[in-house]
Short mmCIF file of C-alpha atoms in Angstrom, two decimals:
data_model
loop_
_atom_site.label_atom_id
_atom_site.label_comp_id
_atom_site.label_asym_id
_atom_site.label_seq_id
_atom_site.Cartn_x
_atom_site.Cartn_y
_atom_site.Cartn_z
CA MET A 1 -57.41 -15.23 -32.59
CA ARG A 2 -57.16 -11.74 -33.82
CA PRO A 3 -58.97 -9.84 -31.45
CA LEU A 4 -55.51 -9.35 -29.31
CA PRO A 5 -52.82 -7.70 -32.09
CA ILE A 6 -55.58 -4.95 -31.68
CA ALA A 7 -55.80 -5.13 -28.37
CA LEU A 8 -52.06 -4.61 -27.95
CA CYS A 9 -51.86 -1.65 -30.63
CA ALA A 10 -54.88 -0.57 -28.79
CA ALA A 11 -52.89 -0.55 -25.44
CA LEU A 12 -49.75 0.79 -27.32
CA ALA A 13 -51.90 3.66 -28.27
CA VAL A 14 -53.38 4.18 -24.80
CA SER A 15 -49.55 3.69 -22.90
CA GLY A 16 -48.83 7.64 -23.55
CA CYS A 17 -51.02 8.09 -21.15
CA SER A 18 -49.92 6.24 -18.46
CA GLY A 19 -49.01 8.83 -16.47
CA PHE A 20 -52.40 8.58 -14.45
CA LEU A 21 -51.56 4.86 -13.97
CA PRO A 22 -50.53 4.54 -10.53
CA ALA A 23 -46.14 3.84 -10.17
CA SER A 24 -43.33 3.80 -8.10
CA GLY A 25 -41.68 6.80 -9.22
CA PRO A 26 -40.91 8.41 -12.26
CA THR A 27 -39.69 7.18 -15.40
CA THR A 28 -35.80 6.98 -16.71
CA SER A 29 -36.57 10.50 -18.77
CA ALA A 30 -38.78 11.99 -16.47
CA VAL A 31 -35.62 12.02 -13.87
CA THR A 32 -32.81 13.36 -16.85
CA GLU A 33 -36.13 15.50 -17.46
CA GLY A 34 -36.50 16.84 -15.09
CA ALA A 35 -33.63 18.09 -14.50
CA ASP A 36 -34.21 21.96 -15.70
CA VAL A 37 -37.75 22.52 -15.50
CA ALA A 38 -38.42 25.86 -17.61
CA THR A 39 -40.08 28.89 -16.04
CA ASP A 40 -40.70 32.72 -17.70
CA GLN A 41 -37.18 33.34 -16.84
CA GLY A 42 -35.78 30.99 -18.80
CA LEU A 43 -34.45 26.99 -18.21
CA LEU A 44 -34.84 26.28 -13.83
CA ALA A 45 -31.86 24.12 -12.52
CA ARG A 46 -32.94 22.00 -9.81
CA TYR A 47 -30.26 19.11 -9.80
CA GLU A 48 -27.67 18.03 -11.17
CA ILE A 49 -27.61 14.89 -12.96
CA ILE A 50 -24.19 13.06 -12.88
CA ASP A 51 -23.32 9.40 -14.74
CA VAL A 52 -21.25 7.04 -12.46
CA THR A 53 -17.52 6.70 -14.22
CA PRO A 54 -14.83 6.34 -12.82
CA ALA A 55 -13.26 10.04 -13.23
CA VAL A 56 -16.29 10.34 -10.77
CA VAL A 57 -15.29 7.83 -8.56
CA GLU A 58 -12.16 9.05 -8.66
CA GLY A 59 -13.29 13.40 -8.34
CA LEU A 60 -15.68 11.36 -5.49
CA ARG A 61 -12.66 10.25 -3.54
CA GLY A 62 -11.07 13.41 -2.31
CA ARG A 63 -13.34 13.89 -0.29
CA PRO A 64 -11.39 10.94 1.91
CA LEU A 65 -12.52 10.25 5.37
CA ASP A 66 -10.96 11.63 8.35
CA SER A 67 -8.52 9.57 9.70
CA LEU A 68 -7.61 9.81 13.56
CA LEU A 69 -3.88 9.16 12.72
CA ALA A 70 -3.74 11.54 9.66
CA SER A 71 -5.15 14.66 11.83
CA PHE A 72 -3.10 14.01 15.33
CA GLY A 73 -0.07 11.97 14.80
CA ASP A 74 0.15 9.30 17.55
CA ARG A 75 3.16 10.68 19.37
CA ARG A 76 2.98 9.19 23.20
CA PRO A 77 2.81 11.29 25.70
CA SER A 78 5.89 12.03 28.19
CA VAL A 79 6.40 9.50 30.13
CA GLU A 80 7.60 12.30 32.60
CA PRO A 81 4.17 14.27 32.93
CA VAL A 82 4.53 17.69 34.52
CA ILE A 83 2.62 19.46 37.47
CA GLY A 84 -0.34 22.21 35.87
CA ILE A 85 -2.67 24.15 37.09
CA GLY A 86 -5.25 22.79 38.24
CA ASP A 87 -3.89 19.76 40.43
CA ALA A 88 -3.88 18.75 43.72
CA VAL A 89 -0.52 18.18 44.99
CA THR A 90 0.74 16.97 47.85
CA VAL A 91 3.46 18.21 50.13
CA THR A 92 5.44 16.01 53.38
CA ILE A 93 8.44 16.23 54.16
CA TRP A 94 10.52 14.00 56.56
CA GLU A 95 14.29 15.68 59.06
CA ALA A 96 16.80 12.75 60.41
CA SER A 97 15.84 14.41 63.28
CA THR A 98 13.45 14.85 65.97
CA GLY A 99 12.61 18.73 67.32
CA GLY A 100 12.75 19.93 64.19
CA LEU A 101 10.19 22.28 61.78
CA PHE A 102 8.01 19.49 60.84
CA SER A 103 9.85 16.73 63.20
CA GLY A 104 7.99 15.94 67.30
CA ALA A 105 9.83 16.82 70.04
CA LEU A 106 11.51 13.67 71.62
CA LEU A 107 9.44 12.43 74.82
CA PRO A 108 11.82 11.01 77.48
CA ASP A 109 8.87 9.39 80.16
CA ARG A 110 7.42 7.25 76.70
CA PHE A 111 10.77 6.32 75.61
CA SER A 112 9.70 8.05 71.62
CA SER A 113 12.16 9.70 70.19
CA GLY A 114 8.31 11.79 68.92
CA SER A 115 7.65 12.27 64.57
CA LYS A 116 10.37 13.05 61.77
CA SER A 117 7.88 14.51 59.31
CA ALA A 118 5.48 15.74 58.73
CA THR A 119 2.24 16.06 55.64
CA ILE A 120 0.84 19.31 54.00
CA PRO A 121 -2.58 18.87 52.76
CA PRO A 122 -3.39 18.82 49.44
CA GLN A 123 -3.43 22.24 47.81
CA VAL A 124 -4.50 23.13 44.07
CA VAL A 125 -2.01 25.25 42.15
CA THR A 126 -3.05 28.23 41.97
CA ARG A 127 -4.07 29.97 38.26
CA ASP A 128 -0.02 31.53 38.88
CA GLY A 129 1.32 28.20 38.71
CA THR A 130 2.23 27.77 42.34
CA ILE A 131 1.56 26.19 46.04
CA THR A 132 1.99 27.79 49.31
CA VAL A 133 5.35 25.53 51.74
CA PRO A 134 5.73 27.04 55.36
CA TYR A 135 9.01 28.01 55.99
CA ALA A 136 9.87 27.95 52.32
CA GLY A 137 6.77 30.76 51.02
CA ARG A 138 5.75 30.36 47.64
CA ILE A 139 7.03 27.72 45.25
CA ALA A 140 6.34 27.67 41.61
CA VAL A 141 5.50 23.95 40.34
CA ALA A 142 3.45 24.28 37.19
CA GLY A 143 5.25 22.69 33.93
CA LYS A 144 7.54 21.16 36.17
CA ARG A 145 8.77 17.60 37.34
CA VAL A 146 7.25 16.08 40.39
CA GLN A 147 11.51 15.57 41.35
CA ASP A 148 12.25 19.06 40.52
CA VAL A 149 9.48 20.46 42.44
CA GLN A 150 10.89 17.82 45.39
CA THR A 151 14.41 19.24 44.71
CA GLN A 152 13.10 22.79 44.74
CA ILE A 153 11.80 22.57 48.54
CA GLU A 154 14.93 21.22 49.50
CA GLN A 155 17.08 23.51 48.74
CA GLU A 156 14.43 26.24 49.53
CA LEU A 157 14.78 23.99 53.32
CA ALA A 158 17.96 23.81 53.77
CA GLY A 159 19.45 25.70 57.44
CA LYS A 160 15.86 25.70 58.46
CA ALA A 161 15.07 22.17 58.12
CA ILE A 162 16.51 19.23 59.82
CA GLU A 163 19.02 17.46 56.86
CA PRO A 164 14.37 18.38 54.69
CA GLN A 165 13.63 15.02 52.86
CA VAL A 166 10.51 15.79 50.97
CA ILE A 167 8.18 13.99 48.75
CA VAL A 168 5.61 15.95 46.68
CA THR A 169 2.57 13.90 45.24
CA VAL A 170 0.26 14.98 42.35
CA THR A 171 -3.09 13.89 44.86
CA GLN A 172 -6.11 14.77 41.96
CA PRO A 173 -4.76 15.37 38.63
CA ALA A 174 -6.69 18.27 36.82
CA SER A 175 -4.26 18.99 34.01
CA THR A 176 -3.38 15.88 32.35
CA VAL A 177 -7.33 14.41 32.19
CA VAL A 178 -9.23 13.87 29.28
CA THR A 179 -13.15 14.06 28.69
CA VAL A 180 -14.77 11.20 27.92
CA THR A 181 -19.03 11.31 26.79
CA GLY A 182 -21.32 10.92 24.71
CA GLU A 183 -22.62 6.91 24.30
CA VAL A 184 -19.93 5.11 27.27
CA THR A 185 -21.53 3.57 30.35
CA ALA A 186 -19.33 6.37 32.76
CA GLY A 187 -18.93 9.52 31.06
CA ALA A 188 -16.11 11.50 33.41
CA ARG A 189 -12.26 13.85 32.63
CA ILE A 190 -10.46 10.16 33.71
CA PRO A 191 -6.79 11.03 34.47
CA LEU A 192 -3.86 9.62 32.08
CA SER A 193 -1.56 6.81 33.04
CA THR A 194 1.95 7.98 33.26
CA LYS A 195 2.39 4.73 30.54
CA GLY A 196 0.52 6.97 28.23
CA ASP A 197 -2.71 5.86 27.63
CA ARG A 198 -4.48 4.68 23.55
CA LEU A 199 -8.03 5.98 22.95
CA LEU A 200 -9.43 2.06 23.75
CA ASP A 201 -7.96 2.20 27.09
CA VAL A 202 -10.27 5.40 27.64
CA ILE A 203 -13.28 4.46 25.94
CA ALA A 204 -12.15 1.37 28.68
CA SER A 205 -11.91 3.09 31.86
CA ALA A 206 -15.29 4.79 30.94
CA GLY A 207 -17.07 1.48 31.33
CA GLY A 208 -16.83 1.00 27.51
CA VAL A 209 -19.88 1.42 24.68
CA ARG A 210 -23.78 1.31 24.47
CA ALA A 211 -24.80 1.11 22.14
CA ALA A 212 -23.38 -0.93 19.37
CA VAL A 213 -20.11 -0.82 17.70
CA SER A 214 -21.32 -0.86 14.26
CA GLU A 215 -23.68 1.69 14.79
CA THR A 216 -20.87 4.23 16.85
CA PHE A 217 -18.76 6.90 15.91
CA VAL A 218 -15.03 8.40 17.31
CA ARG A 219 -15.31 11.74 17.94
CA LEU A 220 -11.90 13.47 19.23
CA SER A 221 -11.20 16.98 19.54
CA ARG A 222 -8.31 18.38 20.10
CA GLY A 223 -7.47 21.97 19.87
CA GLN A 224 -9.60 23.43 17.17
CA THR A 225 -9.23 20.46 15.07
CA THR A 226 -11.78 17.60 15.23
CA ALA A 227 -12.15 14.25 14.07
CA THR A 228 -14.96 11.19 13.41
CA VAL A 229 -14.23 8.46 12.59
CA PRO A 230 -16.21 4.32 12.65
CA LEU A 231 -15.48 3.50 16.16
CA THR A 232 -15.13 -0.38 13.93
CA ALA A 233 -11.99 1.28 12.26
CA VAL A 234 -10.32 2.62 15.90
CA VAL A 235 -11.15 -1.44 16.58
CA SER A 236 -9.74 -3.15 13.14
CA ASN A 237 -7.43 -0.45 12.67
CA PRO A 238 -4.61 -0.58 15.47
CA ARG A 239 -3.15 2.97 14.08
CA GLU A 240 -6.00 4.27 14.50
CA ASN A 241 -6.07 3.48 17.63
CA ILE A 242 -3.75 6.63 19.29
CA TYR A 243 -2.76 7.87 22.06
CA LEU A 244 -4.76 10.91 23.85
CA ARG A 245 -2.79 13.47 25.47
CA PRO A 246 -4.60 16.03 28.54
CA GLY A 247 -7.50 18.47 27.02
CA ASP A 248 -8.10 16.04 24.52
CA THR A 249 -12.24 15.90 24.24
CA LEU A 250 -13.50 12.14 23.37
CA THR A 251 -17.10 11.65 22.05
CA LEU A 252 -19.24 8.80 21.29
CA VAL A 253 -21.51 9.06 18.58
CA ARG A 254 -24.58 5.76 18.06
CA ASP A 255 -25.44 7.63 14.81
CA PRO A 256 -27.15 4.18 12.98
CA GLN A 257 -26.24 4.56 8.61
CA THR A 258 -29.09 3.70 6.89
CA PHE A 259 -30.41 4.44 2.75
CA LEU A 260 -33.52 3.98 1.61
CA ALA A 261 -34.24 2.01 -1.84
CA THR A 262 -37.27 2.29 -3.54
CA GLY A 263 -38.76 1.97 -7.52
CA ALA A 264 -38.18 -1.54 -8.76
CA THR A 265 -35.58 -3.18 -6.32
CA GLY A 266 -36.73 -6.31 -4.33
CA VAL A 267 -37.26 -4.63 -1.36
CA ASN A 268 -38.77 -1.50 -0.68
CA TYR A 269 -37.81 0.39 2.84
CA GLU A 270 -34.93 1.88 4.65
CA ILE A 271 -31.89 -0.67 4.64
CA PRO A 272 -29.26 -0.04 7.67
CA PHE A 273 -25.46 -1.14 7.09
CA GLN A 274 -22.43 -0.55 9.30
CA ALA A 275 -20.90 3.01 10.11
CA GLU A 276 -18.01 1.42 8.39
CA GLY A 277 -20.04 1.44 4.78
CA ILE A 278 -20.76 -0.16 2.11
CA THR A 279 -20.72 0.62 -1.49
CA LEU A 280 -23.39 0.64 -3.83
CA ALA A 281 -22.93 -3.11 -5.60
CA GLN A 282 -23.44 -3.54 -1.88
CA ALA A 283 -26.56 -1.46 -1.38
CA LEU A 284 -28.78 -3.03 -4.64
CA ALA A 285 -27.18 -6.86 -3.49
CA LYS A 286 -28.99 -5.26 0.42
CA ALA A 287 -32.16 -3.85 -1.68
CA GLY A 288 -32.65 -7.81 -3.65
CA GLY A 289 -30.89 -6.68 -6.21
CA LEU A 290 -32.89 -5.17 -9.85
CA ARG A 291 -37.08 -6.88 -10.75
CA ASP A 292 -35.91 -8.85 -12.80
CA PHE A 293 -39.84 -8.18 -15.27
CA GLN A 294 -39.88 -4.61 -13.68
CA ALA A 295 -36.80 -2.61 -13.84
CA ASP A 296 -35.01 -0.48 -15.95
CA PRO A 297 -31.15 -1.13 -16.33
CA ALA A 298 -30.66 2.41 -17.40
CA GLY A 299 -32.37 3.69 -14.74
CA VAL A 300 -30.51 2.96 -11.38
CA PHE A 301 -30.32 7.14 -9.90
CA LEU A 302 -28.97 7.57 -6.32
CA PHE A 303 -29.99 10.45 -4.83
CA ARG A 304 -28.06 12.53 -2.46
CA PHE A 305 -27.21 16.24 -1.27
CA GLU A 306 -23.65 16.65 -2.13
CA PRO A 307 -21.32 19.89 -1.22
CA ALA A 308 -21.09 22.36 -3.71
CA SER A 309 -17.22 21.83 -2.62
CA VAL A 310 -17.36 18.30 -3.76
CA VAL A 311 -20.08 19.16 -6.92
CA ARG A 312 -17.56 22.38 -7.64
CA ARG A 313 -15.26 18.93 -8.87
CA LEU A 314 -17.09 17.31 -10.82
CA ARG A 315 -19.03 20.01 -12.15
CA PRO A 316 -17.32 23.86 -12.51
CA ASN A 317 -20.28 24.87 -14.34
CA SER A 318 -23.10 23.84 -12.48
CA PRO A 319 -25.62 26.93 -11.48
CA LEU A 320 -26.36 25.22 -8.17
CA LEU A 321 -22.95 26.13 -6.61
CA GLY A 322 -24.12 29.43 -4.90
CA SER A 323 -25.89 27.18 -2.20
CA PRO A 324 -23.50 25.02 0.58
CA GLN A 325 -25.86 21.44 -0.64
CA VAL A 326 -26.55 20.23 -3.72
CA PRO A 327 -28.84 17.80 -4.99
CA VAL A 328 -27.30 15.86 -7.17
CA VAL A 329 -29.15 12.39 -8.96
CA TYR A 330 -25.97 9.74 -9.66
CA ARG A 331 -26.71 7.94 -13.06
CA ILE A 332 -26.01 4.17 -13.94
CA ASN A 333 -26.29 2.29 -16.41
CA MET A 334 -26.57 -1.27 -15.68
CA ARG A 335 -26.70 -2.44 -19.02
CA ASP A 336 -23.15 -1.81 -19.75
CA PRO A 337 -20.66 -4.58 -17.98
CA ASN A 338 -18.40 -2.01 -16.47
CA SER A 339 -21.18 -0.16 -14.69
CA LEU A 340 -20.19 -3.24 -12.01
CA PHE A 341 -16.99 -2.74 -11.74
CA VAL A 342 -18.38 0.94 -10.86
CA SER A 343 -20.53 0.39 -8.94
CA GLN A 344 -18.27 -1.51 -6.54
CA ALA A 345 -16.07 1.65 -6.10
CA PHE A 346 -19.13 4.67 -6.32
CA ARG A 347 -18.97 4.21 -1.39
CA MET A 348 -22.59 5.13 -0.09
CA ARG A 349 -23.51 7.63 2.55
CA ASN A 350 -25.47 8.07 5.06
CA ARG A 351 -29.24 8.64 3.61
CA ASP A 352 -28.29 7.95 0.69
CA LEU A 353 -32.08 6.92 -1.81
CA VAL A 354 -31.14 4.84 -4.54
CA TYR A 355 -33.72 4.85 -6.36
CA VAL A 356 -34.84 1.93 -10.07
CA SER A 357 -37.26 2.99 -12.80
CA ASN A 358 -39.78 0.98 -14.31
CA ALA A 359 -38.93 -0.49 -17.42
CA SER A 360 -41.78 0.71 -20.26
CA PHE A 361 -42.69 -2.11 -21.23
CA THR A 362 -44.25 -2.42 -17.26
CA GLU A 363 -46.42 0.59 -18.10
CA VAL A 364 -47.14 -1.09 -21.45
CA GLN A 365 -48.13 -4.14 -19.39
CA LYS A 366 -50.32 -1.49 -16.50
CA VAL A 367 -52.50 -0.95 -20.03
CA LEU A 368 -53.12 -3.89 -20.98
CA SER A 369 -54.35 -5.32 -17.30
CA VAL A 370 -56.38 -1.97 -17.22
CA PHE A 371 -57.45 -2.95 -20.73
CA SER A 372 -58.28 -6.13 -19.38
CA THR A 373 -59.73 -4.97 -16.82
CA ILE A 374 -62.67 -2.73 -19.32
CA THR A 375 -62.93 -5.42 -21.68
CA ALA A 376 -64.03 -8.78 -19.48
CA PRO A 377 -66.77 -7.96 -19.03
CA VAL A 378 -68.37 -7.29 -22.34
CA ALA A 379 -66.46 -9.91 -23.68
CA ALA A 380 -68.01 -12.51 -20.89
CA SER A 381 -71.52 -10.60 -21.27
CA ALA A 382 -70.81 -11.29 -25.51
CA SER A 383 -70.72 -14.94 -24.82
CA VAL A 384 -73.39 -15.72 -22.79
CA TYR A 385 -75.43 -14.12 -25.06
CA SER A 386 -74.07 -16.33 -28.23
CA SER A 387 -74.50 -19.13 -25.62
CA THR A 388 -77.95 -18.30 -24.97
CA LYS A 389 -79.29 -18.03 -28.52
#
């Protein structure tokens, strides 16, 4: 029974050479010590290692998610829209009796009073904001309500036509449209109605979403401001379903959210999650948790590229702040019960990589396995030899 301790001691001695054994990734110490590498010019920083603490979680919240409500507000457009440049306008003029400028002549042989109205073909409001009306000349219409333009034309025709009455109709609105593109069934320039249209109303008018709602983001551009939010956030939170305004550009983007799980986790592959996002605790659960007999609970790491502005809040003296994107390794010690709370507040991001290193004893097990593989034939030969004597 004494060979076992001898073999174990030999395995422990050989375990120092475990770097030559197969592994799913670096050890905890390798990740920690690899942040800086020695060069002829001194230590060269390769990435930042940041322990996940409540203070770090709070610091990351300083990078808030976009909000349509916060970015654009939710003011309903005017219930009385005005005519704009590019709109197609039709003018119809009635007169009180026949024989006027816009009414037909009396036809006694047919006992007809003739037509008392005329419709001017549609005109596009020019860049100077005007249209032309016979006998009234150029009429400035841009920026005015339909009712005001009607009154203006009637005043210009007074004394020329017979008690004229005018109706102005915007047949093809171009100044009150929203451009909808991306993952919609029918991208188009959609005119906004007089009552006002919310974001989901416009998406419905474009035929709805082609991609899965859980994988779709809404990107709204208004002037110089652009905000991007998950479509699920708009669906679940009515406050994000804001009124759109003329000139808005609405783009639906399909961007499946995933993270990579590798190392001593239950599964090793790319795992999808919904656009609303998940926490680190949820990500570990999706990855099957930590393997009981393989994982090092103190070696749970998350690899991510962070904007320099974020790293500056967490590591003001980081030598890597010269780059716009800084490689960061977040480290969490699952042996600490407090980490279970912190991991529920730490938000995952698209393309994050979660890595769990092997425990030290796992390397010893590997060495023992190799040692037994080598010694088993020798022991078998010795057993055969002793049995034949």
